[in-house]
Every structure is written in structure tokens, then in C-alpha cells.
Amino acid sequence: MSDSIDHTLRGSWTQSGAGSARLSAHAVRWLRQRTGIGAETTPAVPSSLVDVPESALPSAARADLVELLGQEHVLTEPAQRLGRAGGMSYSDLIRRRGGHDVAVPDGVAVPADPEQVQLVLELCVRHDLAVVAFGGGTSVVGGVGALRGDKVAVLVLDLARLSRLISVDPVAHVAVLQAGTRAPEAEELLAAHGFTLGHFPQSFERATIGGFAATRSAGQASSGYGRFESMVEGVRLATPAGEWRLGTAPASAAGPDLRQLAIGSEGTLGVITEVAVRVRPVPVETRYEAVVLDGWQAGAEAVRALAQSRALADVTRLSDEDESEVQFELSGAAKSRALRTLLRTRRIAEPCLLVLGWHAATRQELDERRERTFRALRRFRSVGLGRRVGESWRDNRFSGPRQRDTLLDLGACVETLETATYWSGISELRSSVRAALLRNLEVDGRRPVVMCHISHAYETGASLYFTVMGLRDGQDPLGQWDRAKRAATEAIADSEHATGRGTITHHHAVGTDHRPWLREEIGGLGVEVLAAVKRTVDPTGVLNPGKLIP
């Protein structure tokens, strides 16, 4: 990446350069009938009308930053600061679209390398500045909000210039990437050497390598490639107490694995500057296809059978009845009618879409793995939809965040949340979270659509990913979602079954949104351990105040 940094407002996904994802007229009509959204449009206010407070960055601190980084890499203009004001949650977007109550940083520093990152942190300690590491800005849990805490000002540390591929070991299949490298760029750099990371979350178009590590990200092909934390071989961090390098061998018994303190630390224990990752050869053969199962319970049992017989496809994604209905309708009126006719003739009463995708080194490997998957599915009644539906999902899998811009224009409340639990409690947890969302998001008698899918499956359990789409409360849009999210998270925290309960987050991380419930999940002693580590690496508390640690 060049040193010329885009300073424009990052208020919507379409500004990432990926293009918009418009809804068809049929989809808009269906959504209006189903939820009431779309009766009137609610466009965002121009960025020039957003209330941006004056920068509180002390002049001495700014002068030191300019001396260190250069004038062009210390940004204090309102538009430049607004462009790094928070992440991509519904609450973040509503605040920016309305032009008020936006937590705007006092300045933005754009260092060139890990050494400059370290020096910026030391400067922040001297001047008592809070510092928020910023990668792709895709957090949906408040993880990159510009909170000042008890500091005199808050500085965003934009890692966009740290975008190099440092090295590739073609024998060990290990690559070292700088933390600010965006996922598409990382794939291009690795492909030139014949490798792929294989990490494709829905935030892929904007998210960064450092962000993946800091939040313990999980990609859509996690069944084949693993969660990001399983890919990390080593981490380089800048901390106020000094630089910290973790990971020296493929496996070690030299005490607890301290890499795990960095992975998932969300910028509160240090700023990740480089990540050594396991990579794999670019697959030669890929195949995506879809089947429909009858009902959520049968679908969940089918995915469990795949996981426990080690027959999962690299992508294994089960949508419940509501999410399947939305996907069918968004495909267009003619396709939706044809598909429903087919399913009726096959006596599928409650269609649940299962998308399967395999990546393989050879055609023989792909065929063998596909056969193993379908062999495990034989005892479940299903209808095959073939490759066209599966490949359509693959081609459009990153469009959700861009479709959200259109939905927000139509007056929708649209947001996601996720959890995970063991198989023995998965349907009960889905029901309780779904009920909490339905109960708290109804507006003027119009109920939202609450969708759910299993996005990541394990031998012992699976994740549940919820998407809500309903009529926005025009009087109190932030309160509407806050109440619903709190009720859903309480349902997760209160869930109990034979094996355990749900987690407050499977891959979105903690940030500010889940912070009130972390103590309940990891215990008071666990919180004390995290706080003790933070005191060691960040004695004055400059790193990402108000996040992760209660």
C-alpha cells in the first residue's frame, strides 16, 4: 500500500470501494409486507453536518507526533477524525447517519512500521493519551470506539501503512504479515507464492490481519481451515512496557501459551504489528452446492452428524426457516416461486438451506470428501439444489454489510449477534435468544424477521449467528436495539443445559457491548488475571480504555 492514506469518511460499507449491493424491487416489496420497512426512506445526513467536536489533542503531543511521523501522517481535521470514529455496528451507523453523539477521536496517527508504533505508544504514555488501534474498522461490538477514559485526549492509531508481506517459508507453510494488511490484499500477496490463508469472514473486504488476531476471528471456511487463532504461529506486539514477541516453534510446552493473551486482547494489552500465520497451498479444485432439509431440528442434527463423523465440508452453513425464506425471496420472485413449488412437491414443509463448499488439492480429493459428506447426510430427508445455488451464495457472501446500507435507507433496524454452545443445548438456546429479540424489537405491532444460522460447527457444538431485520423505532432507534441486545445477551448468559451454556461471543469479540457480561463468563478471578496482565504491560492504562476488561 502506498503512503497515501484515504482520509474520507468510513461511515458506510459502500465507501470501502466494494460497491453497493442493491435490493430488487421484489425484495423491497416483500420486506415491506413482512416487516413494514420501506414505507419511507431515511437517508444519512451529509458528513459535513455531523457534529465533530474540537480536537483536545495537546499541542505538545501533536508536535511530538509530527516530529516522529511527519506532518502528513498526523491527522486532526474533522473529516479525518470522523473517518475513524467507531466501527460498523448498527449503533455506530445510526449515530453517524444521524450526525450526533459520535465519539470522535482527537487525532489520528498513521505510523509506517512496528518501530514507529512502539514509539507512538511511548509518546502516548508521556502525554497521557488514550490510544485505540484501528485496522479495517469493522468491529460490531464497540471494539474501536474512540473512548478517552480518564486520559486528556484519545488518539487513533491507524495501521493502514503496515501492509507488507514480510516473509513466506514455503517449506514450513508459514508467512509473516504486517497487522494492517487487509484480507483481500493478504490473499493477493500470498497467492503470488502459491498460498492462501483461507480466512473469509463476512468482513473480508475491509478487515485486517491484526484485527483477525485481536478478536479471535472465525472465517466462513473454518471447518476446513480453522479459526484464526489456530492459524497464528507468532505475534509481535508493541506495548507501553516494551515490545513483546510471542511464538517461536510449531509447538511448545514452555509454560502456558502466552500467544493466547495477545490473540483476543482487542488492543487492550498491546498493539499487534506483525502476525506469523500458517498458510496452505491455493486449492486447485473447489465446489459449492446446496441442499434443503426439512426443519431446524433435522438440519441441526444433520450438521452434528457431519461434524462428529468428520465429514464437514470446508464451508458448512445451515440457515433456519426464516433465514432460508429471506434468501429465497432475495433471489427474486420467479426463482422463489420455482423453488417453493419444487419443495412442495418433495414434501419439505419447513425448508432449511444447507450450503456446502469444499476446497481440495485434486479432483480425487474433492470427490472423496464430497462423497463422505453426502454419505453422512443420507439418513436425513433432503432435496439437492445443485451447484447453482451454492455458487450463488459463494459469489454473494460478502454482500450483507453492503446490503445493510440500503436497508438503513429504508428505515430498517438491521443487526447481528452470535453465540455458541454444545449440541445438547443448541436448539433451546436458539429459541430463547430468538424469543428475546422478537419480544423487544416489535414496533407498532410489526414483528421483525429474526434469522439464525449455524456458521461454524465442531464435534462438540456449534455457533449460532442471528440476523434481525425489522421496522426501526423512529423515536428511539438506539434504545430499541440496546434493549433487544441486552435481552438476547441475558438469554445467552442465563442458558443452562447438561454440558454448559452459551458464550457471550463466538467470534465478534467483547468490545464494550459484551463487557458487562465477561465477569460472569470467565469469573472474578479470570478478570483479575486479565487486569494484572494489563497493569504489567500498560501501567498507566492508555491502551483502548473501556474495552474487554470489566
Short mmCIF file of N, CA and C in Angstrom, two decimals, residues 87 93 104 176 255 273 375 467 475:
data_model
loop_
_atom_site.label_atom_id
_atom_site.label_comp_id
_atom_site.label_asym_id
_atom_site.label_seq_id
_atom_site.Cartn_x
_atom_site.Cartn_y
_atom_site.Cartn_z
N GLY A 87 -16.83 1.71 14.80
CA GLY A 87 -16.83 0.58 13.89
C GLY A 87 -18.05 0.54 13.00
N LEU A 93 -23.50 3.02 13.11
CA LEU A 93 -24.01 3.57 11.86
C LEU A 93 -25.16 4.55 12.10
N VAL A 104 -15.80 10.89 18.58
CA VAL A 104 -14.79 11.21 17.56
C VAL A 104 -13.43 11.33 18.24
N VAL A 176 4.65 -14.32 7.35
CA VAL A 176 4.58 -13.23 8.31
C VAL A 176 4.02 -12.01 7.59
N GLY A 255 5.59 -23.61 29.43
CA GLY A 255 4.59 -22.87 30.18
C GLY A 255 3.33 -22.62 29.38
N THR A 273 1.48 -5.77 15.66
CA THR A 273 2.12 -5.15 14.49
C THR A 273 2.47 -6.16 13.41
N ARG A 375 -22.64 -39.04 2.19
CA ARG A 375 -22.91 -40.33 2.84
C ARG A 375 -23.46 -40.11 4.24
N THR A 467 -29.44 -12.76 12.71
CA THR A 467 -29.60 -11.50 11.99
C THR A 467 -31.04 -11.04 12.18
N GLN A 475 -38.43 7.04 17.05
CA GLN A 475 -38.26 7.90 18.21
C GLN A 475 -37.03 7.53 19.04
#
